[in-house]
XYZ file of C-alpha atoms in Angstrom:
107
model
C 93.200 62.579 97.720
C 93.901 66.157 98.696
C 93.901 68.975 96.173
C 97.304 70.598 95.717
C 96.151 74.003 94.489
C 95.845 75.815 97.803
C 96.726 75.966 101.442
C 98.628 78.346 103.653
C 102.044 76.854 102.754
C 101.307 75.870 99.129
C 104.121 78.075 97.809
C 106.554 75.959 99.865
C 105.077 72.630 98.744
C 103.680 71.794 102.198
C 100.067 70.684 102.643
C 98.061 69.522 105.646
C 94.571 68.103 105.185
C 92.631 69.265 107.089
C 94.583 72.457 107.822
C 92.937 72.863 111.228
C 93.941 69.956 113.468
C 92.012 68.339 116.295
C 93.181 65.948 119.021
C 92.042 62.404 118.260
C 91.862 62.977 114.492
C 94.287 62.085 111.700
C 95.756 64.576 109.241
C 97.469 63.895 105.940
C 100.744 65.707 105.295
C 102.040 66.122 101.754
C 105.548 67.407 101.139
C 106.769 68.651 97.750
C 109.195 71.190 99.194
C 112.822 72.063 98.639
C 114.210 68.773 99.988
C 112.034 66.766 97.573
C 112.882 69.151 94.733
C 116.590 68.549 95.359
C 116.322 64.766 95.122
C 115.798 63.579 98.695
C 115.445 59.805 98.819
C 113.731 59.901 102.235
C 111.875 62.658 104.068
C 110.873 62.778 107.722
C 108.331 65.075 109.349
C 109.432 66.322 112.754
C 106.214 67.196 114.571
C 105.351 68.760 117.904
C 102.441 70.504 119.563
C 101.729 73.789 121.293
C 103.484 77.131 120.927
C 105.917 77.259 118.004
C 108.762 78.290 120.324
C 108.068 75.529 122.899
C 107.135 72.256 121.202
C 105.874 69.331 123.279
C 105.354 65.638 122.431
C 107.933 65.835 119.635
C 108.225 62.874 117.267
C 109.748 62.003 113.910
C 107.613 60.353 111.241
C 109.042 58.879 108.049
C 106.975 59.913 105.056
C 106.490 57.629 102.071
C 107.674 58.593 98.612
C 104.666 58.657 96.273
C 106.202 60.435 93.285
C 109.507 61.774 91.956
C 109.321 64.871 94.211
C 106.417 64.035 96.493
C 106.143 62.481 99.952
C 103.048 61.773 102.040
C 102.406 60.784 105.628
C 99.603 60.509 108.127
C 99.796 62.044 111.578
C 97.516 60.986 114.407
C 96.958 64.141 116.454
C 97.741 63.074 120.019
C 97.842 66.416 121.831
C 95.942 69.670 122.033
C 97.473 72.790 120.541
C 98.945 73.778 117.221
C 100.661 71.166 115.076
C 104.216 72.352 114.362
C 106.130 70.675 111.548
C 109.627 70.796 110.081
C 111.041 68.379 107.519
C 114.440 66.699 107.169
C 115.974 64.327 104.677
C 118.278 61.346 105.186
C 121.343 63.614 104.793
C 120.091 65.728 107.736
C 119.194 68.754 105.595
C 116.249 70.628 107.117
C 113.287 72.557 105.745
C 111.863 74.508 108.658
C 110.329 77.400 106.719
C 113.355 79.635 107.317
C 113.223 79.023 111.059
C 109.495 79.703 111.329
C 108.377 76.043 110.981
C 105.069 75.057 109.411
C 102.332 75.728 111.954
C 98.751 74.437 111.667
C 96.181 75.747 114.146
C 94.076 73.493 116.335
C 90.332 73.565 116.931
């Protein structure tokens, strides 16, 4: 289980363990952000790779609800480059870090 007391996006309730991603590895995403805080019943992680302004290999992963305001999901890293993440709920509300997305560097 990942510790929730740090990380580059901790103030937004977004955690990636490990924070530096590597092709062929699996990372654990935890989301306790604004969508969860406002009662989302389902949360999806929209992920892509590479430069933040030019995502490639984009996919949508449904996260599992593990607490009243907490969702978790595993992402198999399938491409080289940064892991870019934005979140959406079942009502199509988005949390994309005010348009900046959540970006995790690659090895």
